[in-house]
Short mmCIF file of N, CA and C in Angstrom, two decimals:
data_model
loop_
_atom_site.label_atom_id
_atom_site.label_comp_id
_atom_site.label_asym_id
_atom_site.label_seq_id
_atom_site.Cartn_x
_atom_site.Cartn_y
_atom_site.Cartn_z
N MET A 98 40.03 -13.11 17.38
CA MET A 98 38.97 -13.93 16.82
C MET A 98 38.00 -14.30 17.93
N THR A 99 36.73 -14.27 17.64
CA THR A 99 35.74 -14.68 18.62
C THR A 99 35.66 -16.21 18.64
N PRO A 100 35.29 -16.78 19.76
CA PRO A 100 35.23 -18.24 19.86
C PRO A 100 34.25 -18.85 18.86
N LEU A 101 34.58 -20.03 18.37
CA LEU A 101 33.69 -20.77 17.47
C LEU A 101 32.59 -21.44 18.28
N PRO A 102 31.46 -21.75 17.75
CA PRO A 102 31.11 -21.61 16.33
C PRO A 102 30.68 -20.20 15.96
N HIS A 103 30.88 -19.85 14.69
CA HIS A 103 30.39 -18.60 14.13
C HIS A 103 29.20 -18.93 13.23
N GLU A 104 28.35 -17.96 13.02
CA GLU A 104 27.19 -18.16 12.15
C GLU A 104 27.15 -17.03 11.12
N TYR A 105 26.86 -17.38 9.87
CA TYR A 105 26.81 -16.40 8.78
C TYR A 105 25.50 -16.55 8.04
N GLN A 106 25.05 -15.47 7.45
CA GLN A 106 23.75 -15.47 6.80
C GLN A 106 23.80 -14.58 5.57
N ALA A 107 23.12 -14.99 4.53
CA ALA A 107 22.93 -14.18 3.33
C ALA A 107 21.47 -14.30 2.92
N LYS A 108 21.01 -13.31 2.17
CA LYS A 108 19.61 -13.30 1.75
C LYS A 108 19.55 -13.06 0.25
N VAL A 109 18.68 -13.80 -0.42
CA VAL A 109 18.48 -13.68 -1.86
C VAL A 109 17.02 -13.35 -2.13
N VAL A 110 16.79 -12.31 -2.96
CA VAL A 110 15.44 -11.89 -3.33
C VAL A 110 15.40 -11.71 -4.83
N GLY A 111 14.37 -12.20 -5.49
CA GLY A 111 14.27 -12.02 -6.93
C GLY A 111 12.94 -12.48 -7.48
N THR A 112 12.83 -12.41 -8.79
CA THR A 112 11.64 -12.85 -9.50
C THR A 112 12.03 -13.97 -10.46
N ALA A 113 11.05 -14.45 -11.21
CA ALA A 113 11.29 -15.56 -12.13
C ALA A 113 12.20 -15.17 -13.29
N VAL A 114 12.33 -13.90 -13.61
CA VAL A 114 13.10 -13.51 -14.79
C VAL A 114 14.27 -12.57 -14.50
N SER A 115 14.28 -11.90 -13.38
CA SER A 115 15.34 -10.92 -13.11
C SER A 115 16.50 -11.58 -12.38
N PRO A 116 17.69 -10.94 -12.41
CA PRO A 116 18.77 -11.43 -11.54
C PRO A 116 18.33 -11.31 -10.08
N PHE A 117 18.88 -12.14 -9.25
CA PHE A 117 18.58 -12.09 -7.83
C PHE A 117 19.46 -11.05 -7.15
N ASP A 118 18.89 -10.32 -6.21
CA ASP A 118 19.67 -9.44 -5.36
C ASP A 118 20.11 -10.26 -4.15
N THR A 119 21.40 -10.30 -3.94
CA THR A 119 21.97 -11.06 -2.84
C THR A 119 22.57 -10.08 -1.85
N THR A 120 22.15 -10.19 -0.59
CA THR A 120 22.61 -9.27 0.43
C THR A 120 23.14 -10.01 1.64
N CYS A 121 23.95 -9.29 2.38
CA CYS A 121 24.51 -9.79 3.63
C CYS A 121 24.76 -8.59 4.51
N LYS A 122 24.24 -8.62 5.72
CA LYS A 122 24.37 -7.50 6.65
C LYS A 122 23.89 -6.22 5.96
N ASP A 123 24.63 -5.15 6.11
CA ASP A 123 24.28 -3.89 5.46
C ASP A 123 25.17 -3.63 4.25
N PHE A 124 25.79 -4.67 3.70
CA PHE A 124 26.65 -4.51 2.54
C PHE A 124 25.82 -4.24 1.29
N PRO A 125 26.41 -3.60 0.29
CA PRO A 125 25.68 -3.40 -0.97
C PRO A 125 25.28 -4.74 -1.58
N ALA A 126 24.13 -4.77 -2.20
CA ALA A 126 23.64 -5.99 -2.84
C ALA A 126 24.49 -6.30 -4.08
N ILE A 127 24.63 -7.57 -4.38
CA ILE A 127 25.22 -7.98 -5.65
C ILE A 127 24.16 -8.74 -6.43
N GLN A 128 24.22 -8.61 -7.73
CA GLN A 128 23.26 -9.33 -8.56
C GLN A 128 23.85 -10.67 -8.96
N VAL A 129 23.02 -11.70 -8.86
CA VAL A 129 23.42 -13.06 -9.18
C VAL A 129 22.42 -13.64 -10.15
N SER A 130 22.93 -14.30 -11.18
CA SER A 130 22.08 -14.97 -12.15
C SER A 130 22.82 -16.20 -12.69
N PRO A 131 22.14 -17.05 -13.43
CA PRO A 131 22.80 -18.25 -13.93
C PRO A 131 23.93 -17.90 -14.90
N PRO A 132 24.98 -18.74 -14.93
CA PRO A 132 26.03 -18.53 -15.93
C PRO A 132 25.51 -18.92 -17.32
N THR A 133 26.24 -18.58 -18.35
CA THR A 133 25.82 -18.91 -19.71
C THR A 133 25.66 -20.41 -19.90
N GLU A 134 26.47 -21.20 -19.19
CA GLU A 134 26.39 -22.66 -19.31
C GLU A 134 25.03 -23.20 -18.87
N PHE A 135 24.31 -22.44 -18.04
CA PHE A 135 22.98 -22.83 -17.59
C PHE A 135 21.90 -21.92 -18.18
N GLY A 136 22.19 -21.30 -19.31
CA GLY A 136 21.19 -20.49 -20.00
C GLY A 136 21.13 -19.04 -19.58
N GLY A 137 22.00 -18.61 -18.72
CA GLY A 137 22.02 -17.20 -18.31
C GLY A 137 22.70 -16.34 -19.36
N GLU A 138 22.58 -15.04 -19.15
CA GLU A 138 23.18 -14.10 -20.10
C GLU A 138 24.65 -13.81 -19.78
N GLY A 139 25.11 -14.23 -18.63
CA GLY A 139 26.51 -14.01 -18.27
C GLY A 139 26.82 -12.57 -17.89
N LEU A 140 25.83 -11.85 -17.40
CA LEU A 140 26.01 -10.44 -17.06
C LEU A 140 26.27 -10.20 -15.58
N ASP A 141 26.04 -11.20 -14.77
CA ASP A 141 26.16 -11.06 -13.31
C ASP A 141 27.03 -12.19 -12.76
N TRP A 142 27.38 -12.04 -11.49
CA TRP A 142 28.03 -13.14 -10.80
C TRP A 142 27.07 -14.34 -10.79
N SER A 143 27.63 -15.54 -10.85
CA SER A 143 26.83 -16.76 -10.72
C SER A 143 27.22 -17.44 -9.41
N PRO A 144 26.38 -18.36 -8.91
CA PRO A 144 26.76 -19.10 -7.70
C PRO A 144 28.09 -19.84 -7.88
N GLU A 145 28.32 -20.35 -9.09
CA GLU A 145 29.56 -21.08 -9.36
C GLU A 145 30.78 -20.15 -9.23
N GLU A 146 30.66 -18.96 -9.77
CA GLU A 146 31.76 -17.99 -9.69
C GLU A 146 31.95 -17.49 -8.26
N LEU A 147 30.87 -17.27 -7.56
CA LEU A 147 30.97 -16.86 -6.16
C LEU A 147 31.66 -17.94 -5.32
N PHE A 148 31.39 -19.18 -5.63
CA PHE A 148 32.01 -20.29 -4.92
C PHE A 148 33.52 -20.31 -5.17
N MET A 149 33.94 -20.16 -6.42
CA MET A 149 35.36 -20.11 -6.73
C MET A 149 36.01 -18.90 -6.07
N ALA A 150 35.31 -17.76 -6.07
CA ALA A 150 35.83 -16.55 -5.41
C ALA A 150 35.98 -16.78 -3.91
N SER A 151 35.06 -17.52 -3.31
CA SER A 151 35.15 -17.83 -1.88
C SER A 151 36.40 -18.64 -1.57
N ILE A 152 36.70 -19.60 -2.41
CA ILE A 152 37.89 -20.43 -2.20
C ILE A 152 39.15 -19.58 -2.30
N ALA A 153 39.26 -18.78 -3.36
CA ALA A 153 40.45 -17.94 -3.56
C ALA A 153 40.60 -16.92 -2.43
N ASN A 154 39.50 -16.27 -2.06
CA ASN A 154 39.55 -15.28 -0.98
C ASN A 154 39.92 -15.91 0.35
N CYS A 155 39.38 -17.06 0.66
CA CYS A 155 39.68 -17.73 1.92
C CYS A 155 41.16 -18.07 2.00
N LEU A 156 41.72 -18.56 0.92
CA LEU A 156 43.14 -18.89 0.93
C LEU A 156 43.99 -17.64 1.14
N VAL A 157 43.69 -16.55 0.43
CA VAL A 157 44.46 -15.31 0.56
C VAL A 157 44.32 -14.73 1.97
N LEU A 158 43.11 -14.72 2.50
CA LEU A 158 42.92 -14.19 3.86
C LEU A 158 43.61 -15.08 4.90
N SER A 159 43.60 -16.39 4.68
CA SER A 159 44.32 -17.30 5.58
C SER A 159 45.81 -17.02 5.51
N PHE A 160 46.33 -16.81 4.29
CA PHE A 160 47.75 -16.49 4.14
C PHE A 160 48.08 -15.17 4.82
N ARG A 161 47.24 -14.18 4.64
CA ARG A 161 47.49 -12.88 5.27
C ARG A 161 47.61 -13.03 6.79
N ALA A 162 46.69 -13.78 7.40
CA ALA A 162 46.71 -13.97 8.85
C ALA A 162 47.96 -14.75 9.29
N ILE A 163 48.27 -15.83 8.59
CA ILE A 163 49.41 -16.66 8.95
C ILE A 163 50.73 -15.90 8.75
N SER A 164 50.84 -15.15 7.66
CA SER A 164 52.08 -14.40 7.42
C SER A 164 52.24 -13.28 8.45
N SER A 165 51.14 -12.70 8.88
CA SER A 165 51.20 -11.65 9.91
C SER A 165 51.69 -12.23 11.23
N ILE A 166 51.13 -13.37 11.62
CA ILE A 166 51.55 -14.03 12.86
C ILE A 166 53.03 -14.42 12.77
N SER A 167 53.47 -14.82 11.57
CA SER A 167 54.86 -15.24 11.36
C SER A 167 55.80 -14.06 11.12
N LYS A 168 55.24 -12.85 11.08
CA LYS A 168 56.03 -11.64 10.81
C LYS A 168 56.80 -11.78 9.49
N PHE A 169 56.08 -12.29 8.48
CA PHE A 169 56.66 -12.51 7.15
C PHE A 169 56.19 -11.41 6.21
N ASP A 170 57.12 -10.64 5.68
CA ASP A 170 56.79 -9.54 4.77
C ASP A 170 56.69 -10.04 3.34
N TRP A 171 55.72 -9.53 2.62
CA TRP A 171 55.52 -9.87 1.22
C TRP A 171 54.92 -8.66 0.51
N ALA A 172 55.02 -8.63 -0.81
CA ALA A 172 54.58 -7.46 -1.57
C ALA A 172 53.15 -7.61 -2.05
N SER A 173 52.83 -8.73 -2.69
CA SER A 173 51.48 -8.91 -3.23
C SER A 173 51.20 -10.40 -3.43
N ILE A 174 49.93 -10.69 -3.57
CA ILE A 174 49.51 -12.07 -3.82
C ILE A 174 48.36 -12.05 -4.83
N GLU A 175 48.35 -13.05 -5.66
CA GLU A 175 47.26 -13.25 -6.61
C GLU A 175 46.85 -14.71 -6.50
N CYS A 176 45.56 -14.95 -6.43
CA CYS A 176 45.10 -16.33 -6.26
C CYS A 176 43.92 -16.57 -7.19
N GLU A 177 43.97 -17.67 -7.90
CA GLU A 177 42.89 -18.03 -8.82
C GLU A 177 42.41 -19.44 -8.50
N SER A 178 41.10 -19.61 -8.42
CA SER A 178 40.51 -20.93 -8.24
C SER A 178 39.65 -21.26 -9.45
N ARG A 179 39.79 -22.50 -9.90
CA ARG A 179 39.05 -22.97 -11.07
C ARG A 179 38.43 -24.31 -10.70
N GLY A 180 37.13 -24.44 -10.93
CA GLY A 180 36.44 -25.67 -10.56
C GLY A 180 35.84 -26.37 -11.76
N VAL A 181 35.77 -27.69 -11.67
CA VAL A 181 35.14 -28.51 -12.70
C VAL A 181 33.80 -28.97 -12.16
N LEU A 182 32.72 -28.56 -12.83
CA LEU A 182 31.37 -28.96 -12.46
C LEU A 182 30.96 -30.11 -13.36
N ASP A 183 30.48 -31.19 -12.79
CA ASP A 183 30.13 -32.37 -13.57
C ASP A 183 28.97 -33.10 -12.90
N LYS A 184 28.46 -34.09 -13.59
CA LYS A 184 27.37 -34.90 -13.05
C LYS A 184 27.95 -36.18 -12.46
N VAL A 185 27.60 -36.44 -11.20
CA VAL A 185 28.03 -37.64 -10.50
C VAL A 185 26.80 -38.27 -9.88
N ASP A 186 26.49 -39.51 -10.27
CA ASP A 186 25.33 -40.21 -9.73
C ASP A 186 24.07 -39.35 -9.76
N ARG A 187 23.78 -38.77 -10.90
CA ARG A 187 22.59 -37.95 -11.16
C ARG A 187 22.57 -36.63 -10.41
N HIS A 188 23.69 -36.25 -9.79
CA HIS A 188 23.78 -34.96 -9.10
C HIS A 188 24.88 -34.11 -9.74
N ILE A 189 24.59 -32.85 -9.92
CA ILE A 189 25.60 -31.94 -10.42
C ILE A 189 26.40 -31.42 -9.23
N GLN A 190 27.72 -31.53 -9.33
CA GLN A 190 28.57 -31.09 -8.24
C GLN A 190 29.95 -30.75 -8.77
N PHE A 191 30.71 -30.00 -7.98
CA PHE A 191 32.09 -29.77 -8.33
C PHE A 191 32.86 -31.05 -8.05
N THR A 192 33.63 -31.50 -9.03
CA THR A 192 34.39 -32.73 -8.88
C THR A 192 35.87 -32.47 -8.65
N LYS A 193 36.36 -31.30 -9.08
CA LYS A 193 37.76 -30.94 -8.89
C LYS A 193 37.85 -29.42 -8.73
N VAL A 194 38.76 -29.00 -7.88
CA VAL A 194 39.05 -27.58 -7.73
C VAL A 194 40.56 -27.41 -7.79
N PHE A 195 40.99 -26.50 -8.64
CA PHE A 195 42.41 -26.18 -8.80
C PHE A 195 42.62 -24.75 -8.33
N THR A 196 43.55 -24.55 -7.42
CA THR A 196 43.84 -23.22 -6.90
C THR A 196 45.33 -22.96 -7.06
N LYS A 197 45.63 -21.77 -7.58
CA LYS A 197 47.02 -21.37 -7.74
C LYS A 197 47.21 -20.00 -7.12
N ALA A 198 48.22 -19.90 -6.28
CA ALA A 198 48.58 -18.62 -5.66
C ALA A 198 49.95 -18.21 -6.17
N VAL A 199 50.06 -16.93 -6.53
CA VAL A 199 51.34 -16.35 -6.94
C VAL A 199 51.66 -15.26 -5.93
N LEU A 200 52.77 -15.43 -5.25
CA LEU A 200 53.18 -14.51 -4.19
C LEU A 200 54.46 -13.79 -4.61
N VAL A 201 54.50 -12.49 -4.36
CA VAL A 201 55.69 -11.69 -4.67
C VAL A 201 56.38 -11.32 -3.36
N VAL A 202 57.67 -11.67 -3.29
CA VAL A 202 58.51 -11.34 -2.14
C VAL A 202 59.73 -10.57 -2.62
N ASP A 203 60.54 -10.06 -1.69
CA ASP A 203 61.67 -9.21 -2.07
C ASP A 203 63.03 -9.89 -2.01
N SER A 204 63.07 -11.20 -1.78
CA SER A 204 64.36 -11.84 -1.63
C SER A 204 64.26 -13.34 -1.93
N ASP A 205 65.31 -13.86 -2.61
CA ASP A 205 65.37 -15.30 -2.85
C ASP A 205 65.39 -16.08 -1.53
N ALA A 206 65.92 -15.46 -0.50
CA ALA A 206 66.01 -16.12 0.81
C ALA A 206 64.63 -16.38 1.41
N LYS A 207 63.60 -15.71 0.92
CA LYS A 207 62.25 -15.87 1.46
C LYS A 207 61.43 -16.95 0.76
N ILE A 208 61.94 -17.50 -0.32
CA ILE A 208 61.15 -18.43 -1.15
C ILE A 208 60.68 -19.65 -0.36
N GLU A 209 61.59 -20.29 0.35
CA GLU A 209 61.22 -21.51 1.09
C GLU A 209 60.17 -21.21 2.16
N LYS A 210 60.38 -20.15 2.92
CA LYS A 210 59.42 -19.78 3.97
C LYS A 210 58.08 -19.40 3.34
N ALA A 211 58.11 -18.70 2.20
CA ALA A 211 56.87 -18.32 1.52
C ALA A 211 56.07 -19.55 1.11
N GLU A 212 56.75 -20.53 0.56
CA GLU A 212 56.07 -21.77 0.16
C GLU A 212 55.46 -22.47 1.37
N GLN A 213 56.21 -22.52 2.46
CA GLN A 213 55.69 -23.15 3.68
C GLN A 213 54.43 -22.45 4.17
N LEU A 214 54.46 -21.12 4.17
CA LEU A 214 53.31 -20.36 4.67
C LEU A 214 52.11 -20.47 3.73
N LEU A 215 52.35 -20.49 2.43
CA LEU A 215 51.25 -20.67 1.48
C LEU A 215 50.60 -22.04 1.65
N LYS A 216 51.40 -23.06 1.81
CA LYS A 216 50.85 -24.41 2.00
C LYS A 216 50.11 -24.51 3.33
N LYS A 217 50.61 -23.84 4.34
CA LYS A 217 49.91 -23.80 5.62
C LYS A 217 48.57 -23.09 5.48
N ALA A 218 48.55 -22.00 4.71
CA ALA A 218 47.30 -21.28 4.47
C ALA A 218 46.31 -22.15 3.71
N GLU A 219 46.79 -22.92 2.77
CA GLU A 219 45.90 -23.81 2.00
C GLU A 219 45.28 -24.85 2.93
N ARG A 220 46.07 -25.38 3.85
CA ARG A 220 45.54 -26.37 4.82
C ARG A 220 44.57 -25.71 5.80
N ALA A 221 44.76 -24.42 6.09
CA ALA A 221 43.92 -23.71 7.04
C ALA A 221 42.63 -23.17 6.42
N CYS A 222 42.56 -23.13 5.11
CA CYS A 222 41.39 -22.55 4.43
C CYS A 222 40.15 -23.42 4.68
N PHE A 223 39.21 -22.89 5.47
CA PHE A 223 38.05 -23.70 5.85
C PHE A 223 37.08 -23.91 4.69
N ILE A 224 37.11 -23.06 3.68
CA ILE A 224 36.26 -23.29 2.50
C ILE A 224 36.77 -24.53 1.77
N THR A 225 38.07 -24.60 1.53
CA THR A 225 38.65 -25.79 0.88
C THR A 225 38.44 -27.02 1.75
N ASN A 226 38.57 -26.87 3.06
CA ASN A 226 38.38 -28.00 3.96
C ASN A 226 36.95 -28.53 3.93
N THR A 227 36.01 -27.71 3.49
CA THR A 227 34.61 -28.10 3.42
C THR A 227 34.27 -28.84 2.14
N LEU A 228 35.14 -28.75 1.15
CA LEU A 228 34.86 -29.35 -0.16
C LEU A 228 34.72 -30.87 -0.06
N ASN A 229 33.85 -31.38 -0.92
CA ASN A 229 33.65 -32.82 -1.01
C ASN A 229 34.12 -33.29 -2.39
N CYS A 230 35.27 -32.78 -2.81
CA CYS A 230 35.83 -33.16 -4.10
C CYS A 230 37.34 -33.05 -4.03
N GLU A 231 38.01 -33.49 -5.08
CA GLU A 231 39.46 -33.36 -5.13
C GLU A 231 39.84 -31.89 -5.19
N SER A 232 40.88 -31.55 -4.47
CA SER A 232 41.35 -30.17 -4.45
C SER A 232 42.86 -30.17 -4.68
N PHE A 233 43.31 -29.34 -5.60
CA PHE A 233 44.72 -29.28 -5.96
C PHE A 233 45.22 -27.86 -5.72
N PHE A 234 46.41 -27.74 -5.15
CA PHE A 234 46.97 -26.43 -4.83
C PHE A 234 48.37 -26.32 -5.42
N GLU A 235 48.64 -25.17 -6.03
CA GLU A 235 49.95 -24.88 -6.59
C GLU A 235 50.33 -23.48 -6.14
N CYS A 236 51.59 -23.28 -5.82
CA CYS A 236 52.04 -21.94 -5.48
C CYS A 236 53.28 -21.60 -6.28
N GLU A 237 53.42 -20.33 -6.55
CA GLU A 237 54.57 -19.80 -7.27
C GLU A 237 55.04 -18.57 -6.51
N ILE A 238 56.33 -18.48 -6.34
CA ILE A 238 56.91 -17.34 -5.63
C ILE A 238 57.74 -16.53 -6.62
N LEU A 239 57.44 -15.24 -6.72
CA LEU A 239 58.19 -14.34 -7.57
C LEU A 239 59.00 -13.41 -6.68
N VAL A 240 60.21 -13.08 -7.10
CA VAL A 240 61.07 -12.21 -6.32
C VAL A 240 61.25 -10.90 -7.06
N VAL A 241 61.04 -9.79 -6.37
CA VAL A 241 61.33 -8.46 -6.89
C VAL A 241 62.37 -7.82 -5.96
N ASP A 242 63.14 -6.89 -6.48
CA ASP A 242 64.24 -6.31 -5.70
C ASP A 242 63.76 -5.60 -4.45
N SER A 243 62.67 -4.88 -4.55
CA SER A 243 62.16 -4.17 -3.38
C SER A 243 60.66 -3.95 -3.55
N PHE A 244 60.00 -3.68 -2.47
CA PHE A 244 58.55 -3.45 -2.51
C PHE A 244 58.32 -2.06 -2.97
#
C-alpha cells in the first residue's frame, strides 16, 4: 500500500435529459441517472445504488485483505448493503445502512475465526467509517465440505 493520504477522482458529463457518463481513469464509462424514486426511468445505476455498492465492495475488499494477511482460506463471500434515505432537518440523507455478509468456509472449526475477521473487516471499511448515520452489520457463515 502506498502511504496515505490517497486522492481519487471521478468525472461526470451529461445533458439535461440524458443519463450522465461517469468516468474514472481510463476505465469504461458507466451511465448514471436518477432512480425511479426521484423520477428516473430506473435504467441505469443511480448515485444511491453506487453508494450502497461502494459500502458492500469496501467491506468485501477489506475482508479479502485481512483474511489474506491472516492466512485464512474461504470459498466465497456475498455482501449486500441496503440504505434508508430520508429527510432530516430539511436535508435528504441516508439515515441507516444495513450490511450483511455471507461467507462460505469449508469447516465448522473456521466459523469463529471467520466471524472475527468479518467484524474486523467491517471496522476497517473506510466507506462505512465515513458514514454520518447509523450502520448495522450482520454476518453469516456457511460451511461446505470442500471448495
